[in-house]
PDB file of C-alpha atoms and ligand atoms in Angstrom:
ATOM      1  CA  UNK A   1      75.923  -6.011  64.107  1.00 63.00           C
ATOM      2  CA  UNK A   2      76.806  -2.396  63.296  1.00 84.00           C
ATOM      3  CA  UNK A   3      77.812   0.179  65.900  1.00 90.00           C
ATOM      4  CA  UNK A   4      77.142   3.914  66.032  1.00 92.00           C
ATOM      5  CA  UNK A   5      80.107   6.258  65.681  1.00 95.00           C
ATOM      6  CA  UNK A   6      78.706   8.551  68.346  1.00 95.00           C
ATOM      7  CA  UNK A   7      75.565   9.010  70.409  1.00 95.00           C
ATOM      8  CA  UNK A   8      74.098  12.477  71.113  1.00 92.00           C
ATOM      9  CA  UNK A   9      71.207  12.598  73.599  1.00 93.00           C
ATOM     10  CA  UNK A  10      70.246   9.055  72.640  1.00 92.00           C
ATOM     11  CA  UNK A  11      70.500   9.655  68.895  1.00 95.00           C
ATOM     12  CA  UNK A  12      72.792   7.046  67.371  1.00 96.00           C
ATOM     13  CA  UNK A  13      74.903   8.543  64.575  1.00 97.00           C
ATOM     14  CA  UNK A  14      76.529   6.228  62.021  1.00 98.00           C
ATOM     15  CA  UNK A  15      79.041   8.472  60.254  1.00 98.00           C
ATOM     16  CA  UNK A  16      79.766   7.506  56.630  1.00 98.00           C
ATOM     17  CA  UNK A  17      77.441   4.510  56.807  1.00 98.00           C
ATOM     18  CA  UNK A  18      76.957   4.666  53.036  1.00 98.00           C
ATOM     19  CA  UNK A  19      79.934   4.550  50.659  1.00 98.00           C
ATOM     20  CA  UNK A  20      80.039   7.141  47.834  1.00 98.00           C
ATOM     21  CA  UNK A  21      78.953   4.407  45.391  1.00 98.00           C
ATOM     22  CA  UNK A  22      76.016   3.431  47.629  1.00 98.00           C
ATOM     23  CA  UNK A  23      74.989   7.132  47.902  1.00 98.00           C
ATOM     24  CA  UNK A  24      74.993   7.505  44.110  1.00 98.00           C
ATOM     25  CA  UNK A  25      72.927   4.359  43.651  1.00 98.00           C
ATOM     26  CA  UNK A  26      70.459   5.645  46.221  1.00 98.00           C
ATOM     27  CA  UNK A  27      70.170   9.016  44.462  1.00 98.00           C
ATOM     28  CA  UNK A  28      69.328   7.156  41.227  1.00 98.00           C
ATOM     29  CA  UNK A  29      66.511   5.314  43.073  1.00 98.00           C
ATOM     30  CA  UNK A  30      65.264   8.597  44.500  1.00 98.00           C
ATOM     31  CA  UNK A  31      65.186  10.282  41.097  1.00 98.00           C
ATOM     32  CA  UNK A  32      62.678   7.614  40.080  1.00 98.00           C
ATOM     33  CA  UNK A  33      60.575   8.268  43.235  1.00 98.00           C
ATOM     34  CA  UNK A  34      60.516  11.986  42.405  1.00 98.00           C
ATOM     35  CA  UNK A  35      59.589  11.316  38.771  1.00 98.00           C
ATOM     36  CA  UNK A  36      56.421   9.436  39.937  1.00 98.00           C
ATOM     37  CA  UNK A  37      55.684  11.628  42.980  1.00 98.00           C
ATOM     38  CA  UNK A  38      57.183  15.098  42.367  1.00 98.00           C
ATOM     39  CA  UNK A  39      58.574  17.293  45.152  1.00 98.00           C
ATOM     40  CA  UNK A  40      56.117  19.913  46.423  1.00 97.00           C
ATOM     41  CA  UNK A  41      56.135  22.723  49.023  1.00 95.00           C
ATOM     42  CA  UNK A  42      53.646  21.805  51.754  1.00 94.00           C
ATOM     43  CA  UNK A  43      51.337  24.505  53.047  1.00 92.00           C
ATOM     44  CA  UNK A  44      50.990  24.759  56.808  1.00 90.00           C
ATOM     45  CA  UNK A  45      48.144  25.529  59.231  1.00 88.00           C
ATOM     46  CA  UNK A  46      49.900  28.775  60.201  1.00 88.00           C
ATOM     47  CA  UNK A  47      49.790  30.105  56.600  1.00 89.00           C
ATOM     48  CA  UNK A  48      53.361  30.028  55.370  1.00 92.00           C
ATOM     49  CA  UNK A  49      54.614  27.171  53.145  1.00 93.00           C
ATOM     50  CA  UNK A  50      57.456  25.054  54.480  1.00 95.00           C
ATOM     51  CA  UNK A  51      60.851  26.014  53.034  1.00 97.00           C
ATOM     52  CA  UNK A  52      61.689  22.326  52.602  1.00 98.00           C
ATOM     53  CA  UNK A  53      60.243  20.604  49.543  1.00 98.00           C
ATOM     54  CA  UNK A  54      59.128  17.038  50.055  1.00 98.00           C
ATOM     55  CA  UNK A  55      57.628  13.858  48.723  1.00 98.00           C
ATOM     56  CA  UNK A  56      57.290  10.305  50.036  1.00 98.00           C
ATOM     57  CA  UNK A  57      57.492   6.579  49.228  1.00 98.00           C
ATOM     58  CA  UNK A  58      55.637   3.766  50.922  1.00 98.00           C
ATOM     59  CA  UNK A  59      52.101   2.962  52.058  1.00 98.00           C
ATOM     60  CA  UNK A  60      51.903   6.405  53.640  1.00 98.00           C
ATOM     61  CA  UNK A  61      53.360   9.780  52.880  1.00 98.00           C
ATOM     62  CA  UNK A  62      53.607  12.604  55.344  1.00 96.00           C
ATOM     63  CA  UNK A  63      52.771  16.231  54.605  1.00 94.00           C
ATOM     64  CA  UNK A  64      50.929  19.282  55.817  1.00 90.00           C
ATOM     65  CA  UNK A  65      48.388  21.615  54.286  1.00 89.00           C
ATOM     66  CA  UNK A  66      46.159  24.355  55.720  1.00 88.00           C
ATOM     67  CA  UNK A  67      44.179  21.778  57.688  1.00 90.00           C
ATOM     68  CA  UNK A  68      47.118  20.256  59.523  1.00 88.00           C
ATOM     69  CA  UNK A  69      49.921  17.671  59.532  1.00 90.00           C
ATOM     70  CA  UNK A  70      49.154  14.072  58.677  1.00 91.00           C
ATOM     71  CA  UNK A  71      49.901  10.831  56.918  1.00 95.00           C
ATOM     72  CA  UNK A  72      48.044  10.273  53.656  1.00 96.00           C
ATOM     73  CA  UNK A  73      47.907   7.279  51.264  1.00 96.00           C
ATOM     74  CA  UNK A  74      48.397   9.470  48.164  1.00 97.00           C
ATOM     75  CA  UNK A  75      50.492  12.300  46.810  1.00 97.00           C
ATOM     76  CA  UNK A  76      48.541  15.621  46.534  1.00 95.00           C
ATOM     77  CA  UNK A  77      48.278  14.894  42.778  1.00 95.00           C
ATOM     78  CA  UNK A  78      46.200  11.798  43.569  1.00 97.00           C
ATOM     79  CA  UNK A  79      48.846   9.175  42.578  1.00 97.00           C
ATOM     80  CA  UNK A  80      49.764   6.459  45.060  1.00 98.00           C
ATOM     81  CA  UNK A  81      53.218   6.944  46.594  1.00 98.00           C
ATOM     82  CA  UNK A  82      55.840   4.746  44.914  1.00 98.00           C
ATOM     83  CA  UNK A  83      57.247   1.766  46.835  1.00 98.00           C
ATOM     84  CA  UNK A  84      60.124   2.336  49.218  1.00 98.00           C
ATOM     85  CA  UNK A  85      63.287   1.390  47.240  1.00 98.00           C
ATOM     86  CA  UNK A  86      64.918  -1.902  48.317  1.00 98.00           C
ATOM     87  CA  UNK A  87      68.190  -0.099  48.981  1.00 98.00           C
ATOM     88  CA  UNK A  88      66.386   2.072  51.530  1.00 98.00           C
ATOM     89  CA  UNK A  89      64.709  -0.911  53.216  1.00 98.00           C
ATOM     90  CA  UNK A  90      68.144  -2.553  53.480  1.00 98.00           C
ATOM     91  CA  UNK A  91      69.488   0.432  55.479  1.00 98.00           C
ATOM     92  CA  UNK A  92      66.533   0.170  57.909  1.00 98.00           C
ATOM     93  CA  UNK A  93      67.132  -3.598  58.284  1.00 97.00           C
ATOM     94  CA  UNK A  94      70.809  -2.949  59.032  1.00 97.00           C
ATOM     95  CA  UNK A  95      70.361  -0.329  61.756  1.00 97.00           C
ATOM     96  CA  UNK A  96      66.794  -0.187  63.117  1.00 96.00           C
ATOM     97  CA  UNK A  97      66.718  -3.384  65.149  1.00 91.00           C
ATOM     98  CA  UNK A  98      63.014  -3.478  64.443  1.00 83.00           C
ATOM     99  CA  UNK A  99      60.863  -6.483  63.532  1.00 85.00           C
ATOM    100  CA  UNK A 100      58.693  -4.328  61.311  1.00 94.00           C
ATOM    101  CA  UNK A 101      59.568  -2.632  58.055  1.00 97.00           C
ATOM    102  CA  UNK A 102      58.924   1.115  57.758  1.00 98.00           C
ATOM    103  CA  UNK A 103      55.743   2.153  55.968  1.00 97.00           C
ATOM    104  CA  UNK A 104      56.771   5.714  55.206  1.00 98.00           C
ATOM    105  CA  UNK A 105      59.933   7.083  53.623  1.00 98.00           C
ATOM    106  CA  UNK A 106      59.694  10.855  53.693  1.00 98.00           C
ATOM    107  CA  UNK A 107      62.075  12.624  51.299  1.00 98.00           C
ATOM    108  CA  UNK A 108      62.943  16.186  52.320  1.00 98.00           C
ATOM    109  CA  UNK A 109      64.847  18.402  49.863  1.00 98.00           C
ATOM    110  CA  UNK A 110      66.689  21.398  51.304  1.00 98.00           C
ATOM    111  CA  UNK A 111      67.606  24.047  48.726  1.00 98.00           C
ATOM    112  CA  UNK A 112      70.358  26.452  50.005  1.00 98.00           C
ATOM    113  CA  UNK A 113      67.910  28.670  51.985  1.00 97.00           C
ATOM    114  CA  UNK A 114      65.672  25.898  53.395  1.00 98.00           C
ATOM    115  CA  UNK A 115      65.519  25.013  57.083  1.00 98.00           C
ATOM    116  CA  UNK A 116      63.301  23.031  59.440  1.00 97.00           C
ATOM    117  CA  UNK A 117      62.223  24.468  62.802  1.00 96.00           C
ATOM    118  CA  UNK A 118      62.421  22.553  66.056  1.00 97.00           C
ATOM    119  CA  UNK A 119      59.616  19.982  66.349  1.00 95.00           C
ATOM    120  CA  UNK A 120      58.745  16.485  67.588  1.00 95.00           C
ATOM    121  CA  UNK A 121      57.735  13.600  65.337  1.00 94.00           C
ATOM    122  CA  UNK A 122      54.535  12.489  67.003  1.00 94.00           C
ATOM    123  CA  UNK A 123      52.022  11.688  64.260  1.00 91.00           C
ATOM    124  CA  UNK A 124      52.798   7.951  64.486  1.00 93.00           C
ATOM    125  CA  UNK A 125      50.762   5.375  66.437  1.00 93.00           C
ATOM    126  CA  UNK A 126      53.553   3.603  68.309  1.00 93.00           C
ATOM    127  CA  UNK A 127      56.665   5.440  69.575  1.00 93.00           C
ATOM    128  CA  UNK A 128      58.396   2.129  70.451  1.00 93.00           C
ATOM    129  CA  UNK A 129      59.501   1.936  66.791  1.00 96.00           C
ATOM    130  CA  UNK A 130      62.623   3.951  66.001  1.00 96.00           C
ATOM    131  CA  UNK A 131      62.945   6.576  63.292  1.00 97.00           C
ATOM    132  CA  UNK A 132      65.885   6.333  60.871  1.00 98.00           C
ATOM    133  CA  UNK A 133      67.313   9.262  58.932  1.00 98.00           C
ATOM    134  CA  UNK A 134      69.683   9.179  55.916  1.00 98.00           C
ATOM    135  CA  UNK A 135      71.562  12.294  54.809  1.00 98.00           C
ATOM    136  CA  UNK A 136      72.616  12.853  51.152  1.00 98.00           C
ATOM    137  CA  UNK A 137      74.280  15.793  49.471  1.00 98.00           C
ATOM    138  CA  UNK A 138      75.292  19.000  51.243  1.00 98.00           C
ATOM    139  CA  UNK A 139      76.020  19.051  54.975  1.00 98.00           C
ATOM    140  CA  UNK A 140      73.124  19.954  57.300  1.00 98.00           C
ATOM    141  CA  UNK A 141      73.386  21.498  60.776  1.00 98.00           C
ATOM    142  CA  UNK A 142      71.174  19.313  62.917  1.00 98.00           C
ATOM    143  CA  UNK A 143      69.985  20.621  66.291  1.00 98.00           C
ATOM    144  CA  UNK A 144      68.966  18.303  69.101  1.00 97.00           C
ATOM    145  CA  UNK A 145      66.872  19.544  72.024  1.00 97.00           C
ATOM    146  CA  UNK A 146      64.928  17.885  74.779  1.00 97.00           C
ATOM    147  CA  UNK A 147      61.686  15.925  75.150  1.00 96.00           C
ATOM    148  CA  UNK A 148      59.993  19.189  76.254  1.00 96.00           C
ATOM    149  CA  UNK A 149      60.124  22.365  74.144  1.00 96.00           C
ATOM    150  CA  UNK A 150      62.980  24.693  75.072  1.00 96.00           C
ATOM    151  CA  UNK A 151      66.077  24.122  77.154  1.00 97.00           C
ATOM    152  CA  UNK A 152      69.693  23.703  76.062  1.00 97.00           C
ATOM    153  CA  UNK A 153      70.378  22.211  72.641  1.00 98.00           C
ATOM    154  CA  UNK A 154      73.355  20.529  70.949  1.00 97.00           C
ATOM    155  CA  UNK A 155      74.194  20.832  67.281  1.00 98.00           C
ATOM    156  CA  UNK A 156      76.057  18.553  64.906  1.00 97.00           C
ATOM    157  CA  UNK A 157      76.755  18.553  61.191  1.00 98.00           C
ATOM    158  CA  UNK A 158      75.215  15.659  59.282  1.00 98.00           C
ATOM    159  CA  UNK A 159      77.096  14.742  56.102  1.00 98.00           C
ATOM    160  CA  UNK A 160      76.301  12.762  52.998  1.00 98.00           C
ATOM    161  CA  UNK A 161      76.201   9.058  53.822  1.00 98.00           C
ATOM    162  CA  UNK A 162      75.473   9.545  57.537  1.00 98.00           C
ATOM    163  CA  UNK A 163      72.626   7.540  59.063  1.00 98.00           C
ATOM    164  CA  UNK A 164      70.935   8.435  62.379  1.00 97.00           C
ATOM    165  CA  UNK A 165      68.684   6.194  64.502  1.00 97.00           C
ATOM    166  CA  UNK A 166      66.276   7.837  66.961  1.00 95.00           C
ATOM    167  CA  UNK A 167      64.793   5.300  69.326  1.00 93.00           C
ATOM    168  CA  UNK A 168      63.918   4.686  72.967  1.00 92.00           C
ATOM    169  CA  UNK A 169      63.792   7.825  75.079  1.00 90.00           C
ATOM    170  CA  UNK A 170      65.188   9.878  72.115  1.00 93.00           C
ATOM    171  CA  UNK A 171      62.161   9.120  69.956  1.00 95.00           C
ATOM    172  CA  UNK A 172      60.254  12.184  71.209  1.00 95.00           C
ATOM    173  CA  UNK A 173      63.186  14.593  71.373  1.00 96.00           C
ATOM    174  CA  UNK A 174      62.767  18.009  69.703  1.00 97.00           C
ATOM    175  CA  UNK A 175      65.007  18.434  66.657  1.00 97.00           C
ATOM    176  CA  UNK A 176      65.455  20.558  63.540  1.00 98.00           C
ATOM    177  CA  UNK A 177      67.780  21.650  60.767  1.00 98.00           C
ATOM    178  CA  UNK A 178      69.164  25.200  61.180  1.00 98.00           C
ATOM    179  CA  UNK A 179      70.834  25.450  57.793  1.00 98.00           C
ATOM    180  CA  UNK A 180      72.757  23.577  55.151  1.00 98.00           C
ATOM    181  CA  UNK A 181      76.225  24.279  53.735  1.00 98.00           C
ATOM    182  CA  UNK A 182      75.672  24.706  49.985  1.00 98.00           C
ATOM    183  CA  UNK A 183      78.441  23.244  47.862  1.00 97.00           C
ATOM    184  CA  UNK A 184      79.911  21.035  50.596  1.00 98.00           C
ATOM    185  CA  UNK A 185      79.103  17.858  48.638  1.00 98.00           C
ATOM    186  CA  UNK A 186      79.369  16.963  44.945  1.00 97.00           C
ATOM    187  CA  UNK A 187      76.835  14.076  45.158  1.00 98.00           C
ATOM    188  CA  UNK A 188      73.867  15.997  43.725  1.00 98.00           C
ATOM    189  CA  UNK A 189      73.804  17.876  40.415  1.00 95.00           C
ATOM    190  CA  UNK A 190      72.837  21.124  42.147  1.00 96.00           C
ATOM    191  CA  UNK A 191      73.441  22.536  45.641  1.00 98.00           C
ATOM    192  CA  UNK A 192      71.114  21.107  48.276  1.00 98.00           C
ATOM    193  CA  UNK A 193      70.544  18.356  50.768  1.00 98.00           C
ATOM    194  CA  UNK A 194      68.248  15.357  50.740  1.00 98.00           C
ATOM    195  CA  UNK A 195      67.137  13.728  53.979  1.00 98.00           C
ATOM    196  CA  UNK A 196      65.218  10.441  54.084  1.00 98.00           C
ATOM    197  CA  UNK A 197      63.200   9.792  57.220  1.00 98.00           C
ATOM    198  CA  UNK A 198      61.936   6.215  57.685  1.00 98.00           C
ATOM    199  CA  UNK A 199      59.041   5.593  60.070  1.00 98.00           C
ATOM    200  CA  UNK A 200      56.526   2.944  61.115  1.00 97.00           C
ATOM    201  CA  UNK A 201      53.186   4.751  60.963  1.00 96.00           C
ATOM    202  CA  UNK A 202      50.279   2.611  62.210  1.00 93.00           C
TER     203      UNK A 202
HETATM  204  C1  MD3 B   1      64.403  12.738  66.146  1.00 84.63           C
HETATM  205  N1  MD3 B   1      63.881  15.824  59.312  1.00 84.63           N
HETATM  206  O1  MD3 B   1      61.393  15.036  58.593  1.00 84.63           O
HETATM  207  S1  MD3 B   1      66.171  13.961  60.262  1.00 84.63           S
HETATM  208  C2  MD3 B   1      61.577  15.254  59.786  1.00 84.63           C
HETATM  209  O2  MD3 B   1      67.105  16.352  58.249  1.00 84.63           O
HETATM  210  C3  MD3 B   1      62.900  15.743  60.213  1.00 84.63           C
HETATM  211  O3  MD3 B   1      65.205  16.540  57.254  1.00 84.63           O
HETATM  212  C4  MD3 B   1      65.176  16.370  59.564  1.00 84.63           C
HETATM  213  O4  MD3 B   1      63.077  16.052  61.358  1.00 84.63           O
HETATM  214  C5  MD3 B   1      65.880  16.411  58.260  1.00 84.63           C
HETATM  215  O5  MD3 B   1      60.748  15.113  60.649  1.00 84.63           O
HETATM  216  C6  MD3 B   1      65.921  15.655  60.614  1.00 84.63           C
HETATM  217  C7  MD3 B   1      66.501  13.407  61.846  1.00 84.63           C
HETATM  218  C8  MD3 B   1      65.333  13.038  62.645  1.00 84.63           C
HETATM  219  C9  MD3 B   1      64.213  12.505  62.058  1.00 84.63           C
HETATM  220  C10 MD3 B   1      63.194  12.030  62.841  1.00 84.63           C
HETATM  221  C11 MD3 B   1      63.256  12.115  64.215  1.00 84.63           C
HETATM  222  C12 MD3 B   1      65.398  13.152  63.992  1.00 84.63           C
HETATM  223  C13 MD3 B   1      64.350  12.662  64.797  1.00 84.63           C
HETATM  224  C14 MD3 B   1      62.249  11.581  65.028  1.00 84.63           C
HETATM  225  C15 MD3 B   1      62.342  11.638  66.367  1.00 84.63           C
HETATM  226  C16 MD3 B   1      63.407  12.235  66.949  1.00 84.63           C
HETATM  227 FE1   FE B   2      61.441  15.387  62.545  1.00 84.63          FE
END
């Protein structure tokens, strides 16, 4: 049984959950995912592309286009998403406390100027399953709000190797990434941050 380092508004944060060697091995797996299913900049219903580039692994991938936000069984190119790497499934098994395996691993890439506005994750069928996030590369300033839009927020820096579990009442909490700190990690070949988000979809 593993224990969170800290809990912020029901988000369980496991600082340094992955060793530097484990982080490097994971990045090698993700390079292969990106080779099969390249990163892209999703369009949005409000007309501006997201600043984060993304791709997915698993039975479903998540993205947006002009028609809305959704899960889809294929990359925009038409190829099936690659399988979720075993190393990623192992992290879920270690922390999620869930009988089911995730069926989507969303990979977000934050270049130095990228950010993600406050939002809820609510495109999934069953909110009783937790969401697990894995941070790799440069530090990201994560903002945690409330289950309703607005109100006071709390911020914390997520660093390479940190794992966060959002479950229970925290599952529908608003959250976002205000900015990253380019050059704070040497894990990736170029400045930037990767976040993996693991979810049960249907
Ligand atoms: C809280 N990603 O992809 S991960 C997302 O760092 C997303 O890329 C951010 O929010 C990132 O949707 C934050 C932390 C996270 C992920 C899912 C959550 C927090 C969550 C789902 C419910 C509540
Ligand atoms: Fe989210």
